[in-house]
């Protein structure tokens, strides 16, 4: 009950932030509020709303050249699509997010995108994509890859 109250409070604050940013024509503030609302909606299992909010955040992030924020919003949209059991399982968003990463990005962030992408591609039966992705893997092997190799 306490965590649900905190999520409701977060929603109210993000909605207020979105209203203020919109009234000021503050695209950066709008992107941050939309991203926050998408994360909360995902946490509350409101997957359709999470996907819609994340897509709006992706669009603003792209226009503002906020690559890292765009990748994070793509991850939210993909997780929502996976929970909605849509045929692509969010693979399209994750493929795009993966391609946007650079070797200079934090390895843990790259690992998080990789593992989410790999999991979605496996769930969507994208065998060719899974093989290609494993060849591009970051430094750390995932638990899925360790299980496959028999270690």
PDB file of C-alpha atoms in Angstrom, residues 21-128:
ATOM      1  CA  UNK A  21       6.634  22.459 -18.775  1.00  0.00           C
ATOM      2  CA  UNK A  22       3.915  22.512 -21.434  1.00  0.00           C
ATOM      3  CA  UNK A  23       2.702  25.969 -20.326  1.00  0.00           C
ATOM      4  CA  UNK A  24       6.288  27.240 -20.552  1.00  0.00           C
ATOM      5  CA  UNK A  25       6.893  25.463 -23.878  1.00  0.00           C
ATOM      6  CA  UNK A  26       9.797  23.678 -22.139  1.00  0.00           C
ATOM      7  CA  UNK A  27      10.452  20.618 -24.314  1.00  0.00           C
ATOM      8  CA  UNK A  28      13.216  19.315 -22.069  1.00  0.00           C
ATOM      9  CA  UNK A  29      10.956  19.491 -19.002  1.00  0.00           C
ATOM     10  CA  UNK A  30       8.148  17.832 -20.946  1.00  0.00           C
ATOM     11  CA  UNK A  31      10.473  14.998 -21.966  1.00  0.00           C
ATOM     12  CA  UNK A  32      11.562  14.413 -18.381  1.00  0.00           C
ATOM     13  CA  UNK A  33       7.968  14.427 -17.097  1.00  0.00           C
ATOM     14  CA  UNK A  34       6.765  12.086 -19.866  1.00  0.00           C
ATOM     15  CA  UNK A  35       9.625   9.693 -19.187  1.00  0.00           C
ATOM     16  CA  UNK A  36       8.834   9.718 -15.470  1.00  0.00           C
ATOM     17  CA  UNK A  37       5.134   9.139 -16.119  1.00  0.00           C
ATOM     18  CA  UNK A  38       5.999   6.238 -18.444  1.00  0.00           C
ATOM     19  CA  UNK A  39       8.231   4.611 -15.789  1.00  0.00           C
ATOM     20  CA  UNK A  40       5.514   4.936 -13.148  1.00  0.00           C
ATOM     21  CA  UNK A  41       2.823   3.582 -15.495  1.00  0.00           C
ATOM     22  CA  UNK A  42       5.057   0.587 -16.263  1.00  0.00           C
ATOM     23  CA  UNK A  43       5.585   0.015 -12.539  1.00  0.00           C
ATOM     24  CA  UNK A  44       1.810   0.165 -11.987  1.00  0.00           C
ATOM     25  CA  UNK A  45       1.184  -2.395 -14.778  1.00  0.00           C
ATOM     26  CA  UNK A  46      -0.580   0.225 -16.908  1.00  0.00           C
ATOM     27  CA  UNK A  47       1.264  -1.042 -19.975  1.00  0.00           C
ATOM     28  CA  UNK A  48      -0.721   0.608 -22.767  1.00  0.00           C
ATOM     29  CA  UNK A  49      -0.360   3.995 -21.093  1.00  0.00           C
ATOM     30  CA  UNK A  50       3.333   3.337 -20.386  1.00  0.00           C
ATOM     31  CA  UNK A  51       3.916   2.590 -24.062  1.00  0.00           C
ATOM     32  CA  UNK A  52       2.054   5.723 -25.217  1.00  0.00           C
ATOM     33  CA  UNK A  53       3.914   7.980 -22.769  1.00  0.00           C
ATOM     34  CA  UNK A  54       7.271   6.405 -23.632  1.00  0.00           C
ATOM     35  CA  UNK A  55       6.661   6.965 -27.346  1.00  0.00           C
ATOM     36  CA  UNK A  56       5.965  10.647 -26.680  1.00  0.00           C
ATOM     37  CA  UNK A  57       9.172  10.815 -24.608  1.00  0.00           C
ATOM     38  CA  UNK A  58      11.108   9.067 -27.415  1.00  0.00           C
ATOM     39  CA  UNK A  59       9.893  11.665 -29.899  1.00  0.00           C
ATOM     40  CA  UNK A  60      10.881  14.601 -27.696  1.00  0.00           C
ATOM     41  CA  UNK A  61      14.234  13.010 -26.807  1.00  0.00           C
ATOM     42  CA  UNK A  62      14.987  12.575 -30.494  1.00  0.00           C
ATOM     43  CA  UNK A  63      14.119  16.174 -31.333  1.00  0.00           C
ATOM     44  CA  UNK A  64      16.224  17.408 -28.403  1.00  0.00           C
ATOM     45  CA  UNK A  65      19.148  15.081 -29.246  1.00  0.00           C
ATOM     46  CA  UNK A  66      18.966  13.441 -25.800  1.00  0.00           C
ATOM     47  CA  UNK A  67      20.297  10.065 -26.924  1.00  0.00           C
ATOM     48  CA  UNK A  68      20.619   8.490 -23.478  1.00  0.00           C
ATOM     49  CA  UNK A  69      17.079   9.580 -22.505  1.00  0.00           C
ATOM     50  CA  UNK A  70      15.796   8.307 -25.842  1.00  0.00           C
ATOM     51  CA  UNK A  71      17.338   4.879 -25.252  1.00  0.00           C
ATOM     52  CA  UNK A  72      15.821   4.724 -21.752  1.00  0.00           C
ATOM     53  CA  UNK A  73      12.381   5.610 -23.123  1.00  0.00           C
ATOM     54  CA  UNK A  74      12.763   2.964 -25.828  1.00  0.00           C
ATOM     55  CA  UNK A  75      13.453   0.420 -23.091  1.00  0.00           C
ATOM     56  CA  UNK A  76      10.252   1.440 -21.284  1.00  0.00           C
ATOM     57  CA  UNK A  77       8.215   1.208 -24.498  1.00  0.00           C
ATOM     58  CA  UNK A  78       9.714  -2.213 -25.252  1.00  0.00           C
ATOM     59  CA  UNK A  79       8.997  -3.544 -21.756  1.00  0.00           C
ATOM     60  CA  UNK A  80       5.404  -2.327 -22.058  1.00  0.00           C
ATOM     61  CA  UNK A  81       5.037  -4.016 -25.478  1.00  0.00           C
ATOM     62  CA  UNK A  82       6.411  -7.230 -24.011  1.00  0.00           C
ATOM     63  CA  UNK A  83       3.899  -7.109 -21.139  1.00  0.00           C
ATOM     64  CA  UNK A  84       1.093  -6.392 -23.619  1.00  0.00           C
ATOM     65  CA  UNK A  85       2.252  -9.589 -25.392  1.00  0.00           C
ATOM     66  CA  UNK A  86       2.433  -7.827 -28.736  1.00  0.00           C
ATOM     67  CA  UNK A  87       3.960 -10.025 -31.447  1.00  0.00           C
ATOM     68  CA  UNK A  88       7.256  -8.118 -31.676  1.00  0.00           C
ATOM     69  CA  UNK A  89       7.747  -8.166 -27.854  1.00  0.00           C
ATOM     70  CA  UNK A  90       9.309  -4.698 -28.165  1.00  0.00           C
ATOM     71  CA  UNK A  91      12.189  -5.967 -30.297  1.00  0.00           C
ATOM     72  CA  UNK A  92      11.945  -3.036 -32.729  1.00  0.00           C
ATOM     73  CA  UNK A  93      12.455  -0.434 -30.002  1.00  0.00           C
ATOM     74  CA  UNK A  94      15.267  -2.464 -28.460  1.00  0.00           C
ATOM     75  CA  UNK A  95      17.027  -2.981 -31.796  1.00  0.00           C
ATOM     76  CA  UNK A  96      16.977   0.762 -32.368  1.00  0.00           C
ATOM     77  CA  UNK A  97      18.142   1.456 -28.796  1.00  0.00           C
ATOM     78  CA  UNK A  98      21.016  -1.015 -29.185  1.00  0.00           C
ATOM     79  CA  UNK A  99      22.137   0.639 -32.432  1.00  0.00           C
ATOM     80  CA  UNK A 100      22.156   4.055 -30.748  1.00  0.00           C
ATOM     81  CA  UNK A 101      24.667   2.977 -28.097  1.00  0.00           C
ATOM     82  CA  UNK A 102      28.338   3.801 -28.489  1.00  0.00           C
ATOM     83  CA  UNK A 103      31.442   2.110 -27.064  1.00  0.00           C
ATOM     84  CA  UNK A 104      31.797   5.166 -24.805  1.00  0.00           C
ATOM     85  CA  UNK A 105      28.486   4.478 -23.067  1.00  0.00           C
ATOM     86  CA  UNK A 106      28.641   3.049 -19.564  1.00  0.00           C
ATOM     87  CA  UNK A 107      29.180  -0.734 -19.763  1.00  0.00           C
ATOM     88  CA  UNK A 108      26.431  -1.415 -17.215  1.00  0.00           C
ATOM     89  CA  UNK A 109      23.961   0.630 -19.261  1.00  0.00           C
ATOM     90  CA  UNK A 110      25.008  -1.176 -22.447  1.00  0.00           C
ATOM     91  CA  UNK A 111      24.661  -4.479 -20.594  1.00  0.00           C
ATOM     92  CA  UNK A 112      21.138  -3.578 -19.455  1.00  0.00           C
ATOM     93  CA  UNK A 113      20.055  -2.725 -23.011  1.00  0.00           C
ATOM     94  CA  UNK A 114      21.744  -5.868 -24.347  1.00  0.00           C
ATOM     95  CA  UNK A 115      20.087  -8.206 -21.845  1.00  0.00           C
ATOM     96  CA  UNK A 116      16.648  -6.672 -22.386  1.00  0.00           C
ATOM     97  CA  UNK A 117      17.079  -6.860 -26.176  1.00  0.00           C
ATOM     98  CA  UNK A 118      18.373 -10.447 -26.052  1.00  0.00           C
ATOM     99  CA  UNK A 119      15.505 -11.571 -23.827  1.00  0.00           C
ATOM    100  CA  UNK A 120      12.894  -9.940 -26.085  1.00  0.00           C
ATOM    101  CA  UNK A 121      14.460 -11.380 -29.254  1.00  0.00           C
ATOM    102  CA  UNK A 122      14.453 -14.865 -27.712  1.00  0.00           C
ATOM    103  CA  UNK A 123      10.796 -14.456 -26.630  1.00  0.00           C
ATOM    104  CA  UNK A 124       9.857 -13.302 -30.151  1.00  0.00           C
ATOM    105  CA  UNK A 125      11.654 -16.307 -31.733  1.00  0.00           C
ATOM    106  CA  UNK A 126      14.078 -14.082 -33.655  1.00  0.00           C
ATOM    107  CA  UNK A 127      16.821 -16.702 -33.909  1.00  0.00           C
ATOM    108  CA  UNK A 128      18.909 -14.882 -36.560  1.00  0.00           C
TER     109      UNK A 128
END
